PDB file of C-alpha atoms in Angstrom:
ATOM      1  CA  UNK H   1     -55.382 -33.151 -11.983  1.00  0.00           C
ATOM      2  CA  UNK H   2     -57.549 -31.747  -9.218  1.00  0.00           C
ATOM      3  CA  UNK H   3     -61.253 -31.920 -10.184  1.00  0.00           C
ATOM      4  CA  UNK H   4     -62.988 -28.597 -10.844  1.00  0.00           C
ATOM      5  CA  UNK H   5     -65.347 -28.861  -7.865  1.00  0.00           C
ATOM      6  CA  UNK H   6     -62.333 -29.081  -5.539  1.00  0.00           C
ATOM      7  CA  UNK H   7     -60.591 -25.937  -6.834  1.00  0.00           C
ATOM      8  CA  UNK H   8     -60.471 -22.739  -4.847  1.00  0.00           C
ATOM      9  CA  UNK H   9     -60.978 -19.777  -7.174  1.00  0.00           C
ATOM     10  CA  UNK H  10     -62.438 -16.760  -5.368  1.00  0.00           C
ATOM     11  CA  UNK H  11     -60.213 -14.185  -3.702  1.00  0.00           C
ATOM     12  CA  UNK H  12     -62.473 -14.107  -0.628  1.00  0.00           C
ATOM     13  CA  UNK H  13     -62.035 -17.852  -0.115  1.00  0.00           C
ATOM     14  CA  UNK H  14     -58.253 -17.546  -0.313  1.00  0.00           C
ATOM     15  CA  UNK H  15     -58.354 -14.678   2.203  1.00  0.00           C
ATOM     16  CA  UNK H  16     -60.596 -16.636   4.581  1.00  0.00           C
ATOM     17  CA  UNK H  17     -58.299 -19.655   4.572  1.00  0.00           C
ATOM     18  CA  UNK H  18     -55.142 -17.592   5.051  1.00  0.00           C
ATOM     19  CA  UNK H  19     -56.423 -15.111   7.630  1.00  0.00           C
ATOM     20  CA  UNK H  20     -58.770 -17.248   9.709  1.00  0.00           C
ATOM     21  CA  UNK H  21     -57.325 -20.713   9.274  1.00  0.00           C
ATOM     22  CA  UNK H  22     -54.497 -22.658  10.853  1.00  0.00           C
ATOM     23  CA  UNK H  23     -51.153 -23.021   9.105  1.00  0.00           C
ATOM     24  CA  UNK H  24     -48.231 -25.394   9.005  1.00  0.00           C
ATOM     25  CA  UNK H  25     -44.928 -24.546   7.366  1.00  0.00           C
ATOM     26  CA  UNK H  26     -42.282 -26.739   5.804  1.00  0.00           C
ATOM     27  CA  UNK H  27     -39.075 -25.832   3.912  1.00  0.00           C
ATOM     28  CA  UNK H  28     -40.750 -25.739   0.486  1.00  0.00           C
ATOM     29  CA  UNK H  29     -44.344 -24.767   1.286  1.00  0.00           C
ATOM     30  CA  UNK H  30     -46.878 -23.464   3.790  1.00  0.00           C
ATOM     31  CA  UNK H  31     -50.363 -24.966   4.071  1.00  0.00           C
ATOM     32  CA  UNK H  32     -53.264 -22.848   5.339  1.00  0.00           C
ATOM     33  CA  UNK H  33     -56.354 -24.790   6.464  1.00  0.00           C
ATOM     34  CA  UNK H  34     -59.820 -23.515   7.380  1.00  0.00           C
ATOM     35  CA  UNK H  35     -62.107 -26.271   8.583  1.00  0.00           C
ATOM     36  CA  UNK H  36     -65.589 -26.420   7.106  1.00  0.00           C
ATOM     37  CA  UNK H  37     -66.989 -27.815  10.366  1.00  0.00           C
ATOM     38  CA  UNK H  38     -67.390 -24.311  11.830  1.00  0.00           C
ATOM     39  CA  UNK H  39     -69.609 -23.092   8.999  1.00  0.00           C
ATOM     40  CA  UNK H  40     -73.272 -23.898   9.609  1.00  0.00           C
ATOM     41  CA  UNK H  41     -75.168 -25.318   6.666  1.00  0.00           C
ATOM     42  CA  UNK H  42     -78.837 -24.991   6.007  1.00  0.00           C
ATOM     43  CA  UNK H  43     -80.823 -28.111   6.959  1.00  0.00           C
ATOM     44  CA  UNK H  44     -81.314 -30.557   4.156  1.00  0.00           C
ATOM     45  CA  UNK H  45     -78.369 -29.297   2.132  1.00  0.00           C
ATOM     46  CA  UNK H  46     -75.191 -31.276   1.751  1.00  0.00           C
ATOM     47  CA  UNK H  47     -71.881 -29.742   2.780  1.00  0.00           C
ATOM     48  CA  UNK H  48     -69.842 -28.246  -0.051  1.00  0.00           C
ATOM     49  CA  UNK H  49     -66.764 -30.190  -1.149  1.00  0.00           C
ATOM     50  CA  UNK H  50     -63.309 -29.447   0.184  1.00  0.00           C
ATOM     51  CA  UNK H  51     -61.617 -26.877  -2.033  1.00  0.00           C
ATOM     52  CA  UNK H  52     -57.884 -26.302  -2.487  1.00  0.00           C
ATOM     53  CA  UNK H  53     -56.008 -23.373  -3.999  1.00  0.00           C
ATOM     54  CA  UNK H  54     -52.374 -22.676  -4.727  1.00  0.00           C
ATOM     55  CA  UNK H  55     -50.206 -19.570  -4.466  1.00  0.00           C
ATOM     56  CA  UNK H  56     -46.917 -19.641  -6.352  1.00  0.00           C
ATOM     57  CA  UNK H  57     -45.196 -16.251  -6.534  1.00  0.00           C
ATOM     58  CA  UNK H  58     -42.432 -15.036  -8.810  1.00  0.00           C
ATOM     59  CA  UNK H  59     -39.963 -15.695  -5.987  1.00  0.00           C
ATOM     60  CA  UNK H  60     -40.289 -19.401  -6.841  1.00  0.00           C
ATOM     61  CA  UNK H  61     -38.957 -18.869 -10.372  1.00  0.00           C
ATOM     62  CA  UNK H  62     -39.941 -18.006 -13.890  1.00  0.00           C
ATOM     63  CA  UNK H  63     -43.265 -18.857 -15.496  1.00  0.00           C
ATOM     64  CA  UNK H  64     -42.194 -22.366 -16.521  1.00  0.00           C
ATOM     65  CA  UNK H  65     -41.000 -23.218 -13.016  1.00  0.00           C
ATOM     66  CA  UNK H  66     -44.084 -21.712 -11.347  1.00  0.00           C
ATOM     67  CA  UNK H  67     -46.444 -23.661 -13.579  1.00  0.00           C
ATOM     68  CA  UNK H  68     -44.488 -26.880 -12.979  1.00  0.00           C
ATOM     69  CA  UNK H  69     -44.755 -26.372  -9.212  1.00  0.00           C
ATOM     70  CA  UNK H  70     -48.509 -25.666  -9.475  1.00  0.00           C
ATOM     71  CA  UNK H  71     -49.068 -28.795 -11.568  1.00  0.00           C
ATOM     72  CA  UNK H  72     -47.145 -30.921  -9.078  1.00  0.00           C
ATOM     73  CA  UNK H  73     -49.042 -29.492  -6.102  1.00  0.00           C
ATOM     74  CA  UNK H  74     -52.435 -29.970  -7.804  1.00  0.00           C
ATOM     75  CA  UNK H  75     -51.518 -33.580  -8.563  1.00  0.00           C
ATOM     76  CA  UNK H  76     -50.456 -34.198  -4.958  1.00  0.00           C
ATOM     77  CA  UNK H  77     -53.614 -32.592  -3.525  1.00  0.00           C
ATOM     78  CA  UNK H  78     -55.868 -34.698  -5.757  1.00  0.00           C
ATOM     79  CA  UNK H  79     -55.082 -37.780  -3.659  1.00  0.00           C
ATOM     80  CA  UNK H  80     -55.200 -35.925  -0.330  1.00  0.00           C
ATOM     81  CA  UNK H  81     -58.364 -33.827  -0.683  1.00  0.00           C
ATOM     82  CA  UNK H  82     -60.456 -36.649   0.814  1.00  0.00           C
ATOM     83  CA  UNK H  83     -58.541 -36.334   4.111  1.00  0.00           C
ATOM     84  CA  UNK H  84     -60.241 -33.014   4.919  1.00  0.00           C
ATOM     85  CA  UNK H  85     -63.738 -32.519   6.351  1.00  0.00           C
ATOM     86  CA  UNK H  86     -66.362 -31.418   3.803  1.00  0.00           C
ATOM     87  CA  UNK H  87     -66.464 -27.678   3.205  1.00  0.00           C
ATOM     88  CA  UNK H  88     -62.825 -27.106   4.172  1.00  0.00           C
ATOM     89  CA  UNK H  89     -60.654 -24.499   2.486  1.00  0.00           C
ATOM     90  CA  UNK H  90     -56.990 -25.329   1.882  1.00  0.00           C
ATOM     91  CA  UNK H  91     -54.387 -22.955   0.461  1.00  0.00           C
ATOM     92  CA  UNK H  92     -50.924 -24.254  -0.384  1.00  0.00           C
ATOM     93  CA  UNK H  93     -48.354 -21.460  -0.693  1.00  0.00           C
ATOM     94  CA  UNK H  94     -45.103 -22.442  -2.375  1.00  0.00           C
ATOM     95  CA  UNK H  95     -41.904 -20.985  -0.947  1.00  0.00           C
ATOM     96  CA  UNK H  96     -38.848 -20.096  -3.076  1.00  0.00           C
ATOM     97  CA  UNK H  97     -37.275 -23.512  -2.429  1.00  0.00           C
ATOM     98  CA  UNK H  98     -40.201 -25.262  -4.136  1.00  0.00           C
ATOM     99  CA  UNK H  99     -38.837 -24.393  -7.578  1.00  0.00           C
ATOM    100  CA  UNK H 100     -35.719 -26.494  -6.995  1.00  0.00           C
ATOM    101  CA  UNK H 101     -37.472 -29.313  -5.119  1.00  0.00           C
ATOM    102  CA  UNK H 102     -38.370 -32.546  -6.852  1.00  0.00           C
ATOM    103  CA  UNK H 103     -41.770 -34.220  -6.739  1.00  0.00           C
ATOM    104  CA  UNK H 104     -40.826 -36.478  -3.820  1.00  0.00           C
ATOM    105  CA  UNK H 105     -39.652 -33.547  -1.681  1.00  0.00           C
ATOM    106  CA  UNK H 106     -42.867 -31.609  -2.332  1.00  0.00           C
ATOM    107  CA  UNK H 107     -44.910 -34.703  -1.451  1.00  0.00           C
ATOM    108  CA  UNK H 108     -42.965 -35.229   1.767  1.00  0.00           C
ATOM    109  CA  UNK H 109     -43.362 -31.597   2.845  1.00  0.00           C
ATOM    110  CA  UNK H 110     -47.066 -31.561   1.945  1.00  0.00           C
ATOM    111  CA  UNK H 111     -47.713 -34.773   3.899  1.00  0.00           C
ATOM    112  CA  UNK H 112     -45.847 -33.449   6.946  1.00  0.00           C
ATOM    113  CA  UNK H 113     -47.791 -30.171   6.892  1.00  0.00           C
ATOM    114  CA  UNK H 114     -51.137 -31.949   6.468  1.00  0.00           C
ATOM    115  CA  UNK H 115     -50.352 -34.371   9.280  1.00  0.00           C
ATOM    116  CA  UNK H 116     -49.575 -31.442  11.548  1.00  0.00           C
ATOM    117  CA  UNK H 117     -52.825 -29.669  10.616  1.00  0.00           C
ATOM    118  CA  UNK H 118     -55.133 -32.690  10.654  1.00  0.00           C
ATOM    119  CA  UNK H 119     -53.380 -34.668  13.367  1.00  0.00           C
ATOM    120  CA  UNK H 120     -53.304 -31.756  15.785  1.00  0.00           C
ATOM    121  CA  UNK H 121     -49.518 -31.687  16.062  1.00  0.00           C
ATOM    122  CA  UNK H 122     -47.796 -29.268  18.419  1.00  0.00           C
ATOM    123  CA  UNK H 123     -46.948 -25.812  17.130  1.00  0.00           C
TER     124      UNK H 123
END
């Protein structure tokens, strides 16, 4: 499970990551990333932790399927949240194919999207 301090909860934070961040798409998901390096922090204060949020619409499936996809994505992000710079905002949006995908497929698509975002891959 993703620790509480790493969860994205506010609507404004979701909007900032989606509208002002970079994105990378895969067949089952799209990852939006807003780096925390551009936000100045007051001297003497530590940078806030990286926070991740998830968007799983009804197009993915019924309530049981949506919750299963969210649980899988939270579990996958728990191990990958340390890859991001402090203060980053990450939104993972599940596409309709995510409901039928297994855990390994979601992990593969998430890793490919993160590598593209963090590794500076070509668009």
